[in-house]
Amino acid sequence: MEKQESRGQRKVLTGVVVSDKMNKTRTVLVERLVRTGLYSKTLKRAAKFHAHDEGNESKIGDKVEIMSTRPVSKTTKWRVSKIVEKARA
């Protein structure tokens, strides 16, 4: 257990699965709100991350929590830690 504590806190993000066409990999869209400096207007910013899903459990529309991990492939540096909410059929 001591080894995990020495690695530090891992980044955790919540987003929506937008693609499940790859085997064991999901594309997750993460949105965040940002305030501009001068006018303090709130803007919505989005980023897509490739996340490893070992059991191919998540589907398009599912809300998932992803966690940073060691690189699994060239573009996959996150993994799906849990499915927060299943998509409605």
Coordinates of C-alpha atoms in Angstrom, one line a residue:
M1 CA 0.0 0.0 0.0
E2 CA 2.9 2.4 0.7
K3 CA 3.9 2.3 -3.0
Q4 CA 0.5 3.7 -4.1
E5 CA 0.7 6.6 -1.7
S6 CA 4.2 7.6 -2.9
R7 CA 2.8 8.0 -6.5
G8 CA 0.6 10.9 -5.3
Q9 CA -2.9 11.7 -6.2
R10 CA -4.2 10.7 -9.7
K11 CA -6.2 13.1 -11.7
V12 CA -9.9 12.2 -11.9
L13 CA -12.3 13.7 -14.5
T14 CA -16.0 13.1 -15.3
G15 CA -17.3 13.0 -18.8
V16 CA -19.6 11.4 -21.4
V17 CA -18.6 8.5 -23.7
V18 CA -18.9 9.8 -27.3
S19 CA -17.3 6.8 -29.1
D20 CA -17.0 3.1 -28.4
K21 CA -15.9 1.9 -31.8
M22 CA -12.4 0.9 -30.6
N23 CA -11.7 -2.3 -28.8
K24 CA -11.1 -1.7 -25.0
T25 CA -10.8 2.1 -25.6
R26 CA -13.5 4.8 -25.2
T27 CA -13.4 8.4 -26.3
V28 CA -14.7 10.6 -23.4
L29 CA -15.8 14.2 -23.8
V30 CA -15.0 16.3 -20.7
E31 CA -16.6 19.7 -20.4
R32 CA -15.5 22.5 -17.9
L33 CA -16.5 26.1 -17.3
V34 CA -13.9 28.8 -17.5
R35 CA -14.2 32.5 -16.5
T36 CA -12.7 35.1 -18.8
G37 CA -10.3 37.5 -17.3
L38 CA -11.6 41.0 -18.3
Y39 CA -15.3 40.5 -18.4
S40 CA -15.8 37.4 -16.1
K41 CA -18.0 35.8 -18.7
T42 CA -18.4 32.0 -18.3
L43 CA -17.4 29.9 -21.2
K44 CA -17.8 26.2 -21.8
R45 CA -14.6 24.4 -22.8
A46 CA -14.4 20.8 -23.9
A47 CA -11.6 18.2 -24.4
K48 CA -11.7 14.6 -25.6
F49 CA -9.6 11.9 -23.9
H50 CA -9.0 8.3 -24.9
A51 CA -9.6 6.0 -21.9
H52 CA -8.9 2.3 -21.5
D53 CA -12.0 0.2 -20.7
E54 CA -10.8 -3.4 -20.2
G55 CA -14.2 -5.1 -20.3
N56 CA -15.8 -2.9 -23.0
E57 CA -18.5 -2.2 -20.4
S58 CA -19.3 1.5 -21.2
K59 CA -21.4 2.5 -24.2
I60 CA -22.1 5.8 -26.0
G61 CA -23.9 8.3 -23.8
D62 CA -22.7 6.8 -20.5
K63 CA -21.4 9.2 -17.9
V64 CA -18.1 7.9 -16.7
E65 CA -15.3 8.8 -14.3
I66 CA -11.8 8.5 -15.8
M67 CA -8.5 8.4 -13.9
S68 CA -5.0 9.2 -15.2
T69 CA -2.7 6.2 -15.5
R70 CA 0.5 5.1 -17.2
P71 CA 0.4 5.2 -21.0
V72 CA -1.5 2.1 -22.4
S73 CA -0.9 3.1 -26.0
K74 CA 0.2 6.2 -28.0
T75 CA -3.0 8.1 -27.3
T76 CA -4.5 6.3 -24.3
K77 CA -3.2 7.7 -21.0
W78 CA -6.5 7.5 -19.0
R79 CA -8.7 4.6 -17.8
V80 CA -12.4 4.3 -17.0
S81 CA -12.5 3.9 -13.2
K82 CA -16.3 3.7 -12.9
I83 CA -19.6 4.2 -14.8
V84 CA -21.5 7.0 -12.9
E85 CA -24.7 6.8 -15.0
K86 CA -25.9 4.6 -17.8
A87 CA -27.3 6.1 -20.9
R88 CA -31.1 5.9 -21.4
A89 CA -32.0 3.5 -24.2

